Amino acid sequence: MFSAPFTFAALSQHFPILQVVIPLIAAPLAVFIGVTSIAFLLAFAASITSLIISYSMLMQVIDGSVISYHIGGWAPPWGIEYRVDAANAFVLLILSAISTVVLPYAKTSIEREIRASAQTLFYTCYLLCFTGLLGMVITGDAFNVFVFLEISSLSTYVLVALGAERDKRALTAAFNYLIMGTIGATFFVIGLGLLYMMTGTLNMADLANRLPALSDNRTVQTALGFIVVGMGLKLAIYPLHLWLPNAYTYAPSAVTAFLAATATKAAIYVLLRFMFSVFAPDFTAATGALNLIILPFAVIAMFAASIIAVFQADLKKTLAYSSIAQIGYMLLGISYFSHTGITATMIHLFNHAVTKAALFMAVGAIVYQTGTSFIPKLAGLGKQMPWTSAAIVAGGLSLIGIPATAGFISKWVLISGALEKGWWWMAMLIVASSLIAVIYVWQVVETLYLKEPVGDVVVKEAPLSLLIPTWILVIASIYFGLDTELTLSSARAAADALLGTAPLAAGAGS
Amino acid sequence: MSELFDVNFIIGHFQYWLGIILMMTGLFVVVSRGNLVKKVVGLNVFQTSVFMLYISMGKITGGTAPIFTGNPQEVYSNPLPHVLILTAIVVGIATTALGLALIVRIREEYETIEEDNIQHLENAMQRKEDQDAGAMI
Amino acid sequence: MSVELSLILTLLIPLLAAWANMIFRNHENLRDGATFIASIVLFGVVVNLLRQHAASPDISVELLSVMPGLSITLSAEPLGLLFATIASGLWIITHIFGVGYMRGNNEDHHTRFFTSFSLAIFATMGIAFSANMFTLFIFYELLTISTYPLVAHKQTMDAKKGARTYLGILMGTSIGFLLVAIIWTWHLTGTLDFVKGGILEGKIEGPLVAILLALYVFGIGKAAIMPFHRWLPAAMVAPTPVSALLHAVAVVKAGVFTMLKVGIYIFGIDFLSTTGASEWLIWLASASILIASLIAMTKDNLKARLAYSTISQLSYITLGMALATSMGALGGGMHIAMHAMGKITLFMCAGSIYVATHKTKVSEMTGLGRVMPFTFAAFLIGSLSIIGLPPLGGSWGKWLLIVGAADAGQQVAIAVLMISSLLNVAYLLPIVGKGFFLANPEPKPAAIGAAISPKSKIAEAPLLVVLPPVLTAIGCLLLFFYAGHIQEFLMPIVTSGK
C-alpha cells in the first residue's frame, strides 16, 4: 500500500476509510501536541479534508452506484465493509460541510466560554465526535454503527458538559443525556443481538438478503422495535426527546451549533437505513404499521414542540424545541413510506442542518457579546448588532418556510408528498404547524427590533470571525432555497438508494 | 400461552429470563433511585444483561472454548459475540467513568448528588430567571 | 432596450433604491432624492414596457429555475402592466407625500421607512410581472414581510398589536390556504404557469373546483375578503403614507390582482362559468361589500372609515372575478386602476389633515374645509370617484361591473352594487359637507393659540403634503376620459386564444 504513489487517484481508492481515519488520528495528535492553535488547525484541516472526500464520493455515487470498501482487505460478510451510496454520501457531505463552517466560528466563540487550559481538549473531543458521526454514517456493518455511535455520544457528553463554566446546569444536562443516550444505545445493541441471533451476520447488505425470509419471526420483529426505539432516543423522537432542550441550551454555543446540525441527522440516517434497506420497506410497513407509531408521534412533535417553543424565555431553548419540531417533519417524511416522503426527509436533513446551525451560531454571537441568550435581555439588539439580528431573521424565515429559503423547499416536498397520498388533512396539519413557528420567530424579531434596549451597556457587533461563518450558512440557506439542484437530486438519489430502487444488495455483500 | 408454563420452556430459556430480569432491574434502578451514583450502577446492571444475552447466544451445545486445538472434528462456541461484547464492555466502562466524572463535578457545583435536591436547586435557578424575565417585560 | 431587460429593470430599480436608502442613511436629502429619481425612472421603464408589449406581446424571461418545473419567471401581460403602471406612477406621488409627512410630523426611523417602502415596491413589481403562480407567491410573501416594518413603524404598543394582527392574518392565510392551493394545483396539472383560459380545465371536477377556489380566495388574504379582513383596519396604526401605499398601490391591489390572475389565468373565466364554482363567491363578495360599507358608516376615525370602505371596494373586484363573465373580469381590472386613484386621494387628504391639525376623527373635522380648501376639494373629488359618479373614473369601473353582473344574470349583484353606491354617499359625503358648510365649533384660534400651541392659526398643510392628493384628484378626472383606452388595453385577457 505504501509503494503506491500518493496521487489523488490512488488515494481516492481509500477515501471511505480516510474519511474516518483522518479525524480519528487528528484527535490524539491534538492532545499530544497540546498547543491550542495547532489543535484548531488540525481540526480544521481534518474537516476540510473530510469535506473534499465526502464531496468527491457523493459525485461518484449520485448516479446510483455504490462504493464498497473492505477494511483490511477482508471480504464481507466476515470483514467490516464501508458502503457508500447516495444516501450516506449526502449525509457525509452535510456533516463535513457543517463542521468546516463551525470550526472557525468555534475558535473565537470558545474563547469566552471555555477556559484556556481546556480548549485543546475541546478540539480533541470535537474531533472524536466528528469521527464518530462520520463512522456511524459510512459504515456498512451494523455493530460498527454501535461502536461509532458510542464514540460520538461519549464525546458529545463531554462537549455538553464543557458548558458548565457558563451555567452549571450543563453538568446535569450532560448527565441526563448520558443516561438516556446509553439506554438508547443499549437498546440498539439488544436489537442487533436479536438480529444476529436469527441471521448470523452483522453486515447490513447481508442482513437485507436474509431478513425477508424471516419476516414472520417474532424475534426479528422485536429486533426492529428495539432498533427503532434505540435510535429514536438518539434522534429525539417525541416522547424520547427530554434530553435535548437542556443539552442544547447549556452546552457551549459552538457545540450546540455543531450538534444541532449533525448529531440528530446522523441518527435519522441510521434509522432510515435500518428501516428501509436492512428491513425491506414492506416488512417495516407491515410490522404493526410502524406507520401508526411514527406518524402520530411525528405530528405530536410538530405541534407540541412548536407550542412549547413559544413559551420559552431563553432563545436557545426556543430553538432547541424548534429542532424537535423539525425532527418531527423529518419523521413525517419517513412515515409516508413513499419515494417523495424519503426525498422530503433527506432534503430537510440538509436544509434544517444549514438553517439551525446558522441560527445557533447567530445566538452564540449574541452570547459572545452580551453574555446571555435570554430573550427579554436581547431587546433593541437589532440596532446594536444589525448583522447578527439579520441572520436570526433570515434563519427564522427559513424555519417558517417563507419562499426563497431552504425551509420552503422542504415544506413544498413534504406537502407534495402528502397530497400525492391523498392525505389533504396532513397538508393542512403541516401548514398549521408552520404557522406556530411564525409566532415564536416573530416574538424574537419584535424583541430585537421593536423594543428599546435594556440597561445602559452599549453592545457592539460581533467580531467578523463569528459573523462570517454565520453568514456563510445564512446565505447557504437562501441559496439552497433558490437553487435546489444539488440538494434535490442528491435527496432523490438517496431515496432511490434507501428504497432499493438502486439495489443495495447487488451481488450480496460483494 | 400454555407454553409459558411448560417447564422445559422456562428452564430451556433461563438465560433469557435472567437477561430480562437484569435488564428490568437495571432500568428500574436508573429510573427510581435518586442518587446519581446509583443511577450509574443501574445503568451498568442494564448493560450487563445485554452482555449476558450476547454471550449466551454464542454458546453451542457441546461446543468448547473457541481456541483452535488442531482437532478437525472439534465444535467451537461462536467467538464473535465474545468479541462484540468486549467492545461493549469497553464502551460501558468508558460510559461509567464519564458518568462518575460528571457526578464528581456535579458534587462540586451543587454540593449534592441526590436528584431531588439538584432538581430543587435548578428549579430555584429557573424561577429566578423567569422572575427576571417578568420584571423586564 | 429589449423586453427582457425592461422586465429585469423593473425589479432592479426599486432594489437599488432600497440599497441607496441604506447607504445614504445620514444624508437626508440625498437619500430621498435618490428614491425620487428611482421612482421616476421606474415609471419610465414601465411606460416603455407598455409600448414594447404592444409590439411583442408574449415575451418572458426566466430568472431562476428553483425546482424542476418551478421557476421564477417574469412576463408582461395587460393586467400586470396596468397594475405596474398604477403602482409605479403612484409611487412617485406617494414618495413626495411620504417625505412631506415624515418631515412635517417629525417621525423617527426615516431610513427604515423608506427602505421598506422601496422593498415593498420591488415585491409589487414582482407580483405584477410574474409569469407563474410560484413566482407570484414568492413576491407575495416578500410583500408581507417588507410592509411589516412599515405597519409597526411607530413602535407603540398599539402599533405592535396592529402589526401582529397584520402579519398573523396575512401569513396565516397565505401559508395556511394559499400554499396548499398552489401545491394542489401543481399536483393536478404539473405546472403553475399563467395561461389564458386557465390550466385546470379537465384536471379537476365537481365540488373540488369550488374547494380549490375557496382555498385560493381565502388564501389571498391581501384581498381582504371577509372574514379575513381584520388586518386592514389593524394596519391603520401605520403612518398615513403607508396607508396610502397599502390601500391604493401595493398590498390590497396585489391581493385583488392575484385574485383576478387566479380567476382568469389559473381557472379561466369560461371554466368558472361552466362549472359554476364561483357562485358562492358572488354571495360572499356581495355580503362583504354591504357589511363593510355599513361598518364604515359607524366609524368616527377617518382612517378606519376609509379602511372599511376599501374592504368594500376590494370586494367589488372579487365580485368581478366571481361573476365569471368577461365584462366582470374587465370591470375588476378597470376598478383596480379607478379605485387606486380615488382611494389614494382620500388617504392622502386624511394625512394632510393629520399633519396640519393632528385630528383623526371625523366629528372633529367640521368647518375644516374652509381653512384647508385644497385638501377638502381633493377629498370631494376622490369621494365622488369612489361613489361612482361621472365624470370621474370610478363610474366606469362600476358600470362595467354592472354590465358583467347583467351578463351573468345576477340581478342580486346589480342591486348590491347600486345599494353600495348609496352607502358610499352616506359615509363619504358628510365629511366634505360638514367640512365646507358647517362652522368650526372650536373657539377662535387667536384666543387659544397663545396658550396651547405655537401654531395659533390652522392653515393648509405643507405643500409637499397637499400637492399629491390634488394631483391624484386630477388623475381621477383624467381616468374618466382614458377609461376607453384602458378597456381596449385589457380586452385581450378575456378574448381570443382561450
mmCIF file of C-alpha atoms in Angstrom, chain C residues 119-363:
data_model
loop_
_atom_site.group_PDB
_atom_site.id
_atom_site.type_symbol
_atom_site.label_atom_id
_atom_site.label_comp_id
_atom_site.label_asym_id
_atom_site.label_seq_id
_atom_site.Cartn_x
_atom_site.Cartn_y
_atom_site.Cartn_z
ATOM 1 C CA LEU C 119 -38.593 46.827 -0.977
ATOM 2 C CA ALA C 120 -42.391 46.771 -0.978
ATOM 3 C CA ILE C 121 -42.402 48.318 -4.443
ATOM 4 C CA PHE C 122 -39.841 45.707 -5.523
ATOM 5 C CA ALA C 123 -42.190 42.987 -4.355
ATOM 6 C CA THR C 124 -45.133 44.686 -6.068
ATOM 7 C CA MET C 125 -43.330 44.808 -9.395
ATOM 8 C CA GLY C 126 -42.512 41.142 -8.987
ATOM 9 C CA ILE C 127 -46.162 40.341 -8.402
ATOM 10 C CA ALA C 128 -47.270 42.427 -11.363
ATOM 11 C CA PHE C 129 -44.907 40.731 -13.766
ATOM 12 C CA SER C 130 -44.904 37.162 -12.538
ATOM 13 C CA ALA C 131 -45.465 34.599 -15.227
ATOM 14 C CA ASN C 132 -46.453 31.783 -12.910
ATOM 15 C CA MET C 133 -48.084 31.298 -9.545
ATOM 16 C CA PHE C 134 -44.838 30.204 -7.909
ATOM 17 C CA THR C 135 -43.107 33.499 -8.721
ATOM 18 C CA LEU C 136 -46.173 35.385 -7.596
ATOM 19 C CA PHE C 137 -46.226 33.551 -4.273
ATOM 20 C CA ILE C 138 -42.586 34.374 -3.587
ATOM 21 C CA PHE C 139 -43.116 38.086 -4.169
ATOM 22 C CA TYR C 140 -46.444 37.985 -2.360
ATOM 23 C CA GLU C 141 -44.753 36.756 0.826
ATOM 24 C CA LEU C 142 -41.954 39.239 0.345
ATOM 25 C CA LEU C 143 -44.559 41.998 0.222
ATOM 26 C CA THR C 144 -45.982 40.927 3.564
ATOM 27 C CA ILE C 145 -42.552 40.860 5.167
ATOM 28 C CA SER C 146 -41.366 44.158 3.693
ATOM 29 C CA THR C 147 -44.506 46.012 4.793
ATOM 30 C CA TYR C 148 -44.366 44.718 8.355
ATOM 31 C CA PRO C 149 -41.751 47.273 9.493
ATOM 32 C CA LEU C 150 -43.928 49.953 7.912
ATOM 33 C CA VAL C 151 -47.005 48.967 9.880
ATOM 34 C CA ALA C 152 -45.070 48.616 13.137
ATOM 35 C CA HIS C 153 -43.267 51.881 12.467
ATOM 36 C CA LYS C 154 -44.372 53.884 15.464
ATOM 37 C CA GLN C 155 -43.294 51.100 17.830
ATOM 38 C CA THR C 156 -46.048 51.913 20.307
ATOM 39 C CA MET C 157 -47.996 49.120 21.946
ATOM 40 C CA ASP C 158 -50.869 49.758 19.529
ATOM 41 C CA ALA C 159 -48.530 49.694 16.577
ATOM 42 C CA LYS C 160 -47.084 46.362 17.674
ATOM 43 C CA LYS C 161 -50.522 44.869 18.236
ATOM 44 C CA GLY C 162 -51.725 46.110 14.881
ATOM 45 C CA ALA C 163 -48.628 44.758 13.202
ATOM 46 C CA ARG C 164 -49.133 41.378 14.843
ATOM 47 C CA THR C 165 -52.703 41.170 13.562
ATOM 48 C CA TYR C 166 -51.455 42.268 10.149
ATOM 49 C CA LEU C 167 -48.729 39.671 9.969
ATOM 50 C CA GLY C 168 -50.802 36.993 11.646
ATOM 51 C CA ILE C 169 -53.711 37.192 9.240
ATOM 52 C CA LEU C 170 -51.689 37.704 6.088
ATOM 53 C CA MET C 171 -49.181 35.000 6.820
ATOM 54 C CA GLY C 172 -51.777 32.724 8.304
ATOM 55 C CA THR C 173 -53.880 32.840 5.175
ATOM 56 C CA SER C 174 -51.016 32.654 2.742
ATOM 57 C CA ILE C 175 -49.240 29.720 4.364
ATOM 58 C CA GLY C 176 -52.401 28.062 5.607
ATOM 59 C CA PHE C 177 -54.538 28.220 2.478
ATOM 60 C CA LEU C 178 -52.722 29.692 -0.483
ATOM 61 C CA LEU C 179 -49.666 27.451 -0.292
ATOM 62 C CA VAL C 180 -51.850 24.362 -0.088
ATOM 63 C CA ALA C 181 -53.885 25.586 -3.064
ATOM 64 C CA ILE C 182 -50.732 26.194 -5.069
ATOM 65 C CA ILE C 183 -49.188 22.821 -4.355
ATOM 66 C CA TRP C 184 -52.524 21.146 -5.073
ATOM 67 C CA THR C 185 -52.726 22.925 -8.410
ATOM 68 C CA TRP C 186 -49.187 21.888 -9.248
ATOM 69 C CA HIS C 187 -50.015 18.367 -8.284
ATOM 70 C CA LEU C 188 -53.035 18.326 -10.578
ATOM 71 C CA THR C 189 -51.578 19.983 -13.620
ATOM 72 C CA GLY C 190 -47.792 19.731 -13.326
ATOM 73 C CA THR C 191 -47.427 23.439 -13.979
ATOM 74 C CA LEU C 192 -48.159 26.740 -12.353
ATOM 75 C CA ASP C 193 -47.909 28.953 -15.444
ATOM 76 C CA PHE C 194 -50.464 31.636 -16.092
ATOM 77 C CA VAL C 195 -52.187 30.655 -19.305
ATOM 78 C CA LYS C 196 -55.086 32.382 -20.988
ATOM 79 C CA GLY C 197 -58.118 30.254 -20.435
ATOM 80 C CA GLY C 198 -56.717 28.618 -17.351
ATOM 81 C CA ILE C 199 -54.763 25.412 -16.722
ATOM 82 C CA LEU C 200 -57.302 23.488 -14.707
ATOM 83 C CA GLU C 201 -59.724 22.549 -17.432
ATOM 84 C CA GLY C 202 -60.200 18.827 -17.441
ATOM 85 C CA LYS C 203 -57.958 18.193 -14.455
ATOM 86 C CA ILE C 204 -60.478 18.730 -11.739
ATOM 87 C CA GLU C 205 -64.212 18.446 -11.468
ATOM 88 C CA GLY C 206 -67.236 18.689 -9.293
ATOM 89 C CA PRO C 207 -67.228 20.222 -5.853
ATOM 90 C CA LEU C 208 -63.435 20.027 -5.764
ATOM 91 C CA VAL C 209 -63.286 23.025 -8.094
ATOM 92 C CA ALA C 210 -65.186 25.128 -5.615
ATOM 93 C CA ILE C 211 -62.985 23.886 -2.787
ATOM 94 C CA LEU C 212 -59.803 24.745 -4.656
ATOM 95 C CA LEU C 213 -61.225 28.148 -5.469
ATOM 96 C CA ALA C 214 -62.111 28.629 -1.811
ATOM 97 C CA LEU C 215 -58.545 27.790 -0.783
ATOM 98 C CA TYR C 216 -57.283 30.399 -3.213
ATOM 99 C CA VAL C 217 -59.827 33.040 -2.226
ATOM 100 C CA PHE C 218 -59.253 32.682 1.492
ATOM 101 C CA GLY C 219 -55.560 32.248 0.921
ATOM 102 C CA ILE C 220 -55.282 35.620 -0.803
ATOM 103 C CA GLY C 221 -55.636 37.487 2.449
ATOM 104 C CA LYS C 222 -54.471 40.717 0.887
ATOM 105 C CA ALA C 223 -57.770 40.974 -0.980
ATOM 106 C CA ALA C 224 -59.441 41.416 2.406
ATOM 107 C CA ILE C 225 -62.462 39.280 1.690
ATOM 108 C CA MET C 226 -64.451 38.722 4.846
ATOM 109 C CA PRO C 227 -63.798 37.082 7.329
ATOM 110 C CA PHE C 228 -60.086 37.664 6.790
ATOM 111 C CA HIS C 229 -60.380 41.404 6.538
ATOM 112 C CA ARG C 230 -59.343 42.448 10.031
ATOM 113 C CA TRP C 231 -55.753 43.145 9.055
ATOM 114 C CA LEU C 232 -56.754 46.233 7.099
ATOM 115 C CA PRO C 233 -58.245 48.254 9.940
ATOM 116 C CA ALA C 234 -55.460 46.918 12.177
ATOM 117 C CA ALA C 235 -52.874 48.295 9.767
ATOM 118 C CA MET C 236 -54.245 51.796 10.178
ATOM 119 C CA VAL C 237 -51.800 52.284 13.058
ATOM 120 C CA ALA C 238 -49.195 52.902 10.406
ATOM 121 C CA PRO C 239 -48.249 56.409 9.288
ATOM 122 C CA THR C 240 -50.551 57.671 6.551
ATOM 123 C CA PRO C 241 -48.130 57.345 3.615
ATOM 124 C CA VAL C 242 -48.067 53.657 4.464
ATOM 125 C CA SER C 243 -51.850 53.550 4.494
ATOM 126 C CA ALA C 244 -51.863 55.287 1.149
ATOM 127 C CA LEU C 245 -49.408 52.698 -0.121
ATOM 128 C CA LEU C 246 -51.298 49.821 1.403
ATOM 129 C CA HIS C 247 -54.676 50.936 0.225
ATOM 130 C CA ALA C 248 -54.006 52.158 -3.196
ATOM 131 C CA VAL C 249 -50.754 50.917 -4.544
ATOM 132 C CA ALA C 250 -49.205 47.808 -3.212
ATOM 133 C CA VAL C 251 -50.772 45.453 -0.782
ATOM 134 C CA VAL C 252 -54.506 45.466 -1.413
ATOM 135 C CA LYS C 253 -54.169 45.853 -5.143
ATOM 136 C CA ALA C 254 -51.682 42.993 -5.127
ATOM 137 C CA GLY C 255 -54.347 40.982 -3.386
ATOM 138 C CA VAL C 256 -57.155 41.605 -5.831
ATOM 139 C CA PHE C 257 -54.723 41.466 -8.723
ATOM 140 C CA THR C 258 -53.779 37.976 -7.604
ATOM 141 C CA MET C 259 -57.465 37.176 -7.260
ATOM 142 C CA LEU C 260 -58.064 38.210 -10.864
ATOM 143 C CA LYS C 261 -54.996 36.353 -12.119
ATOM 144 C CA VAL C 262 -56.148 33.193 -10.401
ATOM 145 C CA GLY C 263 -59.627 33.555 -11.806
ATOM 146 C CA ILE C 264 -58.556 34.381 -15.331
ATOM 147 C CA TYR C 265 -55.306 32.524 -15.818
ATOM 148 C CA ILE C 266 -55.431 29.560 -13.473
ATOM 149 C CA PHE C 267 -59.091 28.672 -13.586
ATOM 150 C CA GLY C 268 -60.166 30.503 -16.713
ATOM 151 C CA ILE C 269 -63.352 32.564 -16.953
ATOM 152 C CA ASP C 270 -65.133 30.001 -19.103
ATOM 153 C CA PHE C 271 -64.187 27.114 -16.842
ATOM 154 C CA LEU C 272 -65.508 29.044 -13.865
ATOM 155 C CA SER C 273 -68.800 29.821 -15.547
ATOM 156 C CA THR C 274 -69.386 26.290 -16.844
ATOM 157 C CA THR C 275 -68.672 24.683 -13.504
ATOM 158 C CA GLY C 276 -70.414 27.395 -11.542
ATOM 159 C CA ALA C 277 -67.665 27.029 -8.975
ATOM 160 C CA SER C 278 -67.631 30.697 -8.113
ATOM 161 C CA GLU C 279 -71.295 31.213 -7.355
ATOM 162 C CA TRP C 280 -70.761 31.025 -3.623
ATOM 163 C CA LEU C 281 -68.172 33.742 -4.024
ATOM 164 C CA ILE C 282 -70.713 36.085 -5.578
ATOM 165 C CA TRP C 283 -72.721 35.853 -2.395
ATOM 166 C CA LEU C 284 -69.713 36.207 -0.129
ATOM 167 C CA ALA C 285 -68.356 39.182 -2.066
ATOM 168 C CA SER C 286 -71.773 40.858 -2.076
ATOM 169 C CA ALA C 287 -72.129 40.358 1.647
ATOM 170 C CA SER C 288 -68.637 41.702 2.135
ATOM 171 C CA ILE C 289 -69.460 44.804 0.102
ATOM 172 C CA LEU C 290 -72.562 45.615 2.116
ATOM 173 C CA ILE C 291 -71.312 44.701 5.577
ATOM 174 C CA ALA C 292 -68.081 46.637 5.154
ATOM 175 C CA SER C 293 -69.968 49.713 3.936
ATOM 176 C CA LEU C 294 -72.309 49.521 6.887
ATOM 177 C CA ILE C 295 -69.421 49.247 9.329
ATOM 178 C CA ALA C 296 -67.722 52.172 7.605
ATOM 179 C CA MET C 297 -70.711 54.308 8.416
ATOM 180 C CA THR C 298 -70.249 53.684 12.126
ATOM 181 C CA LYS C 299 -66.578 54.605 12.275
ATOM 182 C CA ASP C 300 -65.597 58.003 13.569
ATOM 183 C CA ASN C 301 -61.873 57.585 12.980
ATOM 184 C CA LEU C 302 -61.335 58.745 9.427
ATOM 185 C CA LYS C 303 -58.693 56.201 8.527
ATOM 186 C CA ALA C 304 -60.802 53.381 9.943
ATOM 187 C CA ARG C 305 -63.740 54.569 7.859
ATOM 188 C CA LEU C 306 -61.567 54.623 4.763
ATOM 189 C CA ALA C 307 -60.223 51.168 5.647
ATOM 190 C CA TYR C 308 -63.674 49.628 5.688
ATOM 191 C CA SER C 309 -64.517 51.490 2.537
ATOM 192 C CA THR C 310 -61.510 49.820 0.955
ATOM 193 C CA ILE C 311 -62.622 46.380 2.097
ATOM 194 C CA SER C 312 -65.925 47.077 0.429
ATOM 195 C CA GLN C 313 -64.343 48.315 -2.804
ATOM 196 C CA LEU C 314 -61.941 45.377 -2.967
ATOM 197 C CA SER C 315 -64.890 43.050 -2.795
ATOM 198 C CA TYR C 316 -66.169 44.748 -5.951
ATOM 199 C CA ILE C 317 -63.142 43.396 -7.767
ATOM 200 C CA THR C 318 -63.513 39.963 -6.222
ATOM 201 C CA LEU C 319 -67.157 40.086 -7.289
ATOM 202 C CA GLY C 320 -65.986 40.902 -10.789
ATOM 203 C CA MET C 321 -63.935 37.737 -10.837
ATOM 204 C CA ALA C 322 -66.681 35.684 -9.238
ATOM 205 C CA LEU C 323 -69.221 36.691 -11.897
ATOM 206 C CA ALA C 324 -67.221 34.627 -14.366
ATOM 207 C CA THR C 325 -68.026 36.850 -17.335
ATOM 208 C CA SER C 326 -65.656 38.844 -19.497
ATOM 209 C CA MET C 327 -67.249 42.138 -18.554
ATOM 210 C CA GLY C 328 -66.972 41.208 -14.932
ATOM 211 C CA ALA C 329 -63.289 40.473 -15.236
ATOM 212 C CA LEU C 330 -62.722 43.626 -17.237
ATOM 213 C CA GLY C 331 -64.662 45.610 -14.694
ATOM 214 C CA GLY C 332 -62.479 44.185 -11.971
ATOM 215 C CA GLY C 333 -59.329 45.127 -13.807
ATOM 216 C CA MET C 334 -60.638 48.603 -14.545
ATOM 217 C CA HIS C 335 -61.620 49.099 -10.948
ATOM 218 C CA ILE C 336 -58.065 48.308 -9.821
ATOM 219 C CA ALA C 337 -56.984 51.490 -11.521
ATOM 220 C CA MET C 338 -60.007 53.604 -10.633
ATOM 221 C CA HIS C 339 -60.158 52.671 -7.001
ATOM 222 C CA ALA C 340 -56.402 53.095 -6.632
ATOM 223 C CA MET C 341 -56.552 56.648 -7.814
ATOM 224 C CA GLY C 342 -59.620 57.518 -5.775
ATOM 225 C CA LYS C 343 -58.572 55.912 -2.526
ATOM 226 C CA ILE C 344 -55.069 57.241 -2.526
ATOM 227 C CA THR C 345 -56.541 60.721 -2.835
ATOM 228 C CA LEU C 346 -58.734 60.142 0.175
ATOM 229 C CA PHE C 347 -55.925 58.770 2.282
ATOM 230 C CA MET C 348 -53.510 61.487 1.409
ATOM 231 C CA CYS C 349 -56.144 64.021 2.353
ATOM 232 C CA ALA C 350 -56.500 62.284 5.682
ATOM 233 C CA GLY C 351 -52.739 62.503 6.083
ATOM 234 C CA SER C 352 -52.766 66.153 5.160
ATOM 235 C CA ILE C 353 -55.429 66.864 7.776
ATOM 236 C CA TYR C 354 -53.348 64.984 10.374
ATOM 237 C CA VAL C 355 -50.160 66.864 9.595
ATOM 238 C CA ALA C 356 -51.920 70.216 9.772
ATOM 239 C CA THR C 357 -54.207 69.687 12.731
ATOM 240 C CA HIS C 358 -53.398 66.324 14.331
ATOM 241 C CA LYS C 359 -57.085 65.473 14.055
ATOM 242 C CA THR C 360 -58.125 61.932 13.272
ATOM 243 C CA LYS C 361 -61.812 61.880 13.995
ATOM 244 C CA VAL C 362 -64.485 62.876 11.516
ATOM 245 C CA SER C 363 -66.568 64.521 14.218
#
